[in-house]
mmCIF file of C-alpha atoms in Angstrom:
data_model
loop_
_atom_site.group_PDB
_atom_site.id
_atom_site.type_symbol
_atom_site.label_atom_id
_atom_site.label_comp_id
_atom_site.label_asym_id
_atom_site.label_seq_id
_atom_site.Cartn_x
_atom_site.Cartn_y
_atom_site.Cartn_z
ATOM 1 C CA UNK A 1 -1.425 -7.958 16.491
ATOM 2 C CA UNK A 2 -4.226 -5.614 17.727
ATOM 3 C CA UNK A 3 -1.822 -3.379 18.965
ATOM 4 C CA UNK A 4 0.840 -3.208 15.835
ATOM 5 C CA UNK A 5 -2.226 -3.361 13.604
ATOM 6 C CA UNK A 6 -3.443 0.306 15.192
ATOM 7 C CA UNK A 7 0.371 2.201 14.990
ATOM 8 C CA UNK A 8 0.858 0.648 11.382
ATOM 9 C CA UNK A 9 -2.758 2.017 10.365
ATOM 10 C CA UNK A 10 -2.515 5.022 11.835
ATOM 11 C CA UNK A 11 1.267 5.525 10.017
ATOM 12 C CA UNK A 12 0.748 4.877 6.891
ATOM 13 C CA UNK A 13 -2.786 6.574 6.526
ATOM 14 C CA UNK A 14 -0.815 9.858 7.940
ATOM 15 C CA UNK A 15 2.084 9.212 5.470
ATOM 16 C CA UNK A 16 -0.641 8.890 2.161
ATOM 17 C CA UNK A 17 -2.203 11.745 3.120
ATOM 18 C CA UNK A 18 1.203 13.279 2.690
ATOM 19 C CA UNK A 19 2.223 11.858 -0.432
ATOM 20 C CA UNK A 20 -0.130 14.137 -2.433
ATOM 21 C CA UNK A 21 1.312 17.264 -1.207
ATOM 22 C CA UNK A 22 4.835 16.461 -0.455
ATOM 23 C CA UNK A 23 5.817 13.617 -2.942
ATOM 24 C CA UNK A 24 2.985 13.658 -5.621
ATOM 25 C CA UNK A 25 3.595 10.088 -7.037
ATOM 26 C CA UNK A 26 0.486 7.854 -7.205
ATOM 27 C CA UNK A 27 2.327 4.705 -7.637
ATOM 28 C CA UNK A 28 3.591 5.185 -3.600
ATOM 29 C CA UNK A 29 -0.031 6.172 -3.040
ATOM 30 C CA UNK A 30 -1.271 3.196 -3.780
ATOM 31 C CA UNK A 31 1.762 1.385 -2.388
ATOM 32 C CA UNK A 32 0.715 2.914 0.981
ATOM 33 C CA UNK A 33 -2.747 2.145 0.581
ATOM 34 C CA UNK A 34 -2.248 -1.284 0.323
ATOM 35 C CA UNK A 35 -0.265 -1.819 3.093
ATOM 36 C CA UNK A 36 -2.299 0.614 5.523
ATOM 37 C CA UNK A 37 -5.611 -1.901 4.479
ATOM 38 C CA UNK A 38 -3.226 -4.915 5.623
ATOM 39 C CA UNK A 39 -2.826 -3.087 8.701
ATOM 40 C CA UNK A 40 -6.599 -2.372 8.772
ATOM 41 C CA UNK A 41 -7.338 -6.329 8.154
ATOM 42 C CA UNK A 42 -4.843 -7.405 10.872
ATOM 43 C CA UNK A 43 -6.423 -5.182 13.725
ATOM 44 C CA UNK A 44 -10.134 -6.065 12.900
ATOM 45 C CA UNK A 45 -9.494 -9.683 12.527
ATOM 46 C CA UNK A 46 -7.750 -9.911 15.974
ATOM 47 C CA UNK A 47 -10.069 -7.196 18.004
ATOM 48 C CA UNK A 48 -13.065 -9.578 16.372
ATOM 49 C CA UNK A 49 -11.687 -12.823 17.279
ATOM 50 C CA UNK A 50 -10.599 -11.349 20.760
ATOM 51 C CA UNK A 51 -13.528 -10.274 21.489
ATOM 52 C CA UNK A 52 -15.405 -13.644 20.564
ATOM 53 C CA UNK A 53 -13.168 -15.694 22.647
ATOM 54 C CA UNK A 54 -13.703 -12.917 25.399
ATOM 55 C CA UNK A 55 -17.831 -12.886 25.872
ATOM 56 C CA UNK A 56 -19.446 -15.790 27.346
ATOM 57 C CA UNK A 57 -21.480 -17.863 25.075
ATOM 58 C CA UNK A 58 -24.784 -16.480 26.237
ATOM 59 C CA UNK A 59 -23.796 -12.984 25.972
ATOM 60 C CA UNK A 60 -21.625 -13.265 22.761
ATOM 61 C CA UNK A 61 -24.470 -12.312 19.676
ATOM 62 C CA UNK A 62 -25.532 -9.310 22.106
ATOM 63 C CA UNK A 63 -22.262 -8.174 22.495
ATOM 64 C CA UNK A 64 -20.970 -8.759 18.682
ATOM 65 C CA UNK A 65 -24.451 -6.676 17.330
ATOM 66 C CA UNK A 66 -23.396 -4.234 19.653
ATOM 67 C CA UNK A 67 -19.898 -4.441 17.654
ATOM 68 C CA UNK A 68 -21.199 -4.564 14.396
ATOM 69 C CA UNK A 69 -23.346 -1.689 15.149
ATOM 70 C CA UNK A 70 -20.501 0.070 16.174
ATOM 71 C CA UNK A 71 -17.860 -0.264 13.535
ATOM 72 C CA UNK A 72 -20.583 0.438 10.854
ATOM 73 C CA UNK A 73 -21.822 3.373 12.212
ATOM 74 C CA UNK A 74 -18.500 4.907 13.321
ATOM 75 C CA UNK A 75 -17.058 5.061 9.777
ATOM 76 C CA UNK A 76 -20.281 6.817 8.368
ATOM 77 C CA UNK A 77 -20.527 9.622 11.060
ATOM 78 C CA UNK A 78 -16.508 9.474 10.510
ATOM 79 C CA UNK A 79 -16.670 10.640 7.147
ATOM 80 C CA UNK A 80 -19.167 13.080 7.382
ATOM 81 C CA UNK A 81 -17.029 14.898 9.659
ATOM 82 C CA UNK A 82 -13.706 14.425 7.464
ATOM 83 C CA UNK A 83 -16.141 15.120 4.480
ATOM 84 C CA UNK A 84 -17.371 18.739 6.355
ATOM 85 C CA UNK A 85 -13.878 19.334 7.582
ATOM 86 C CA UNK A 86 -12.308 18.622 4.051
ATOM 87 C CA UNK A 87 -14.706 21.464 2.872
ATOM 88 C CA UNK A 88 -12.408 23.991 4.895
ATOM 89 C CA UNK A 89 -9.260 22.685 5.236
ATOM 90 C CA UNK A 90 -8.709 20.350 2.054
ATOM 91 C CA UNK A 91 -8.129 16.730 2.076
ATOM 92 C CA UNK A 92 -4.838 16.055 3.325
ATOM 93 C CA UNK A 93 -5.181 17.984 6.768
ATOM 94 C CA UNK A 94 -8.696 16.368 7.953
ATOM 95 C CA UNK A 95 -6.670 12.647 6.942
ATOM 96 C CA UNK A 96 -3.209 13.441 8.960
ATOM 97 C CA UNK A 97 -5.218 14.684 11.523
ATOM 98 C CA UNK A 98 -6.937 11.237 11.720
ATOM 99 C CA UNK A 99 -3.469 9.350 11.450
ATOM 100 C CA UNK A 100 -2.378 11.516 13.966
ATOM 101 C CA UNK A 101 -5.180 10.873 16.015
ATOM 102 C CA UNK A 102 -4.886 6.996 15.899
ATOM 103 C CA UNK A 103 -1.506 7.153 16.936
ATOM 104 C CA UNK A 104 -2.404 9.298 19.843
ATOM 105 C CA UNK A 105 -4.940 6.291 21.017
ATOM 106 C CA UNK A 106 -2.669 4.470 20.727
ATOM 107 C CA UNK A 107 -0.310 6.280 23.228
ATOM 108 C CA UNK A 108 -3.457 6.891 26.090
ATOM 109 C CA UNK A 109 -4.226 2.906 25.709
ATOM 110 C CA UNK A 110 -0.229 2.198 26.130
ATOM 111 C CA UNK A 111 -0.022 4.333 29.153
ATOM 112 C CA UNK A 112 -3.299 2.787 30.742
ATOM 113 C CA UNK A 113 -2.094 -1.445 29.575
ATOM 114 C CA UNK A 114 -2.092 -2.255 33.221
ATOM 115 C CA UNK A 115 -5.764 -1.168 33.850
ATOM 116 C CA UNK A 116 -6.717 -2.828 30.957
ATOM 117 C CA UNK A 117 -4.758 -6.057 31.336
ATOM 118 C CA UNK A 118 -6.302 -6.431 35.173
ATOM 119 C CA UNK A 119 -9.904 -6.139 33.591
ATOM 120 C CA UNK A 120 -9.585 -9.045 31.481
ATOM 121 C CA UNK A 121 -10.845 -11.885 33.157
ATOM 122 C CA UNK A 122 -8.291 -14.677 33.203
ATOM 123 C CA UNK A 123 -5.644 -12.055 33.802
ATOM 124 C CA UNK A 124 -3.949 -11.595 37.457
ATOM 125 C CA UNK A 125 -4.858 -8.306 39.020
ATOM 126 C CA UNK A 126 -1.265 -7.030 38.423
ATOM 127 C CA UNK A 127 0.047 -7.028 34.955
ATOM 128 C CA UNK A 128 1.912 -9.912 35.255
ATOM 129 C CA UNK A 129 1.972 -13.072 33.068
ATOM 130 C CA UNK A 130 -1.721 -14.578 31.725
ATOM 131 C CA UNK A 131 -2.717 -17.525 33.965
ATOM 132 C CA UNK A 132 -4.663 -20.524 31.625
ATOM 133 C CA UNK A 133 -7.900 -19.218 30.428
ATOM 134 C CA UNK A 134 -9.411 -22.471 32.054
ATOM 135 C CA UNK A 135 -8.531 -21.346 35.493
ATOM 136 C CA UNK A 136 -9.986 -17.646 35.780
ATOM 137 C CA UNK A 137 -12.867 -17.432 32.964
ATOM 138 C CA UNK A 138 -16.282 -18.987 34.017
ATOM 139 C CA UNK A 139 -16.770 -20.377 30.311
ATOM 140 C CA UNK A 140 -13.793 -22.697 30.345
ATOM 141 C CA UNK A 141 -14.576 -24.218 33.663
ATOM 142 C CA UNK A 142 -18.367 -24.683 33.961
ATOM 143 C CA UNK A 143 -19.153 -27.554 31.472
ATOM 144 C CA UNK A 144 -21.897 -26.614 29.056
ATOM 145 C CA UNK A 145 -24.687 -29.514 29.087
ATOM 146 C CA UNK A 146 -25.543 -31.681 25.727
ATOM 147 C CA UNK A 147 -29.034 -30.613 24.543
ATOM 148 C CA UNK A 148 -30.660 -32.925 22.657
ATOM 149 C CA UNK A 149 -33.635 -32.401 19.822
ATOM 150 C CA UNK A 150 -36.005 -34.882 19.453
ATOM 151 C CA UNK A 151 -39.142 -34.868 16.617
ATOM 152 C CA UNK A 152 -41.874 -35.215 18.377
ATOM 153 C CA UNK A 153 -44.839 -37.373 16.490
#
């Protein structure tokens, strides 16, 4: 899902940006626009829950702030630039360019999937099929104790 939700993104934000200049019907613009935010939706629901079930418990509101800082600052320095570039080069270049650019993440993290299948934790070293996540991850095999709250008088 994370994977086909990146490629379909990065697709059909480089084919609206084209519709303007190539087709110029706003019907298909919007056609495209809804399916590129379904695209969108898939690929930051499942790097979001992936990364939940990833992080220890201890470490997991550290690492989602960290998250959240990131993909709201990203898009707001993101559009600055496309906002500055769109200044020279008009709005359909800066936007294929960032289609185009997705895509080509998408290629560099396709060539490096065995690096980053060995670095997930409950993954064999080689790329190979996942093993249970109870058997390699620390937070499926250490048992978390029961605290309990009492009022005290």
């Amino acid at each position: 899902l994370i994977i086909g939700g990146a490629v379909g993104f990065g697709l059909f934000l480089a084919a609206f940006s084209l519709t303007s200049q190539f087709v110029g019907f706003f019907p298909l613009a919007l056609i495209l626009i809804f399916i590129m935010a379904i695209f969108n939706s898939t690929y930051t629901i499942s790097v979001q829950s992936s990364l939940q079930m990833m992080v220890p418990d201890q470490m997991r509101g550290r690492v989602m702030g960290l998250y959240t800082l990131n993909y709201r600052a990203a898009p707001a320095l993101g559009a600055m630039l496309m906002g500055g570039l769109s200044t020279l080069f008009g709005l359909q270049v800066p936007v294929a360019t960032g289609g185009a650019l997705c895509l080509i993440a998408f290629v560099i993290a396709l060539t490096r999937r065995r690096a980053i299948a060995a670095a997930l934790p409950w993954r064999r070293r080689r790329c190979g099929p996942a093993l249970t996540p109870s058997s390699r991850h620390p937070r499926f095999t250490t048992p978390v104790p029961l605290v309990s709250v009492r009022n005290s008088p």
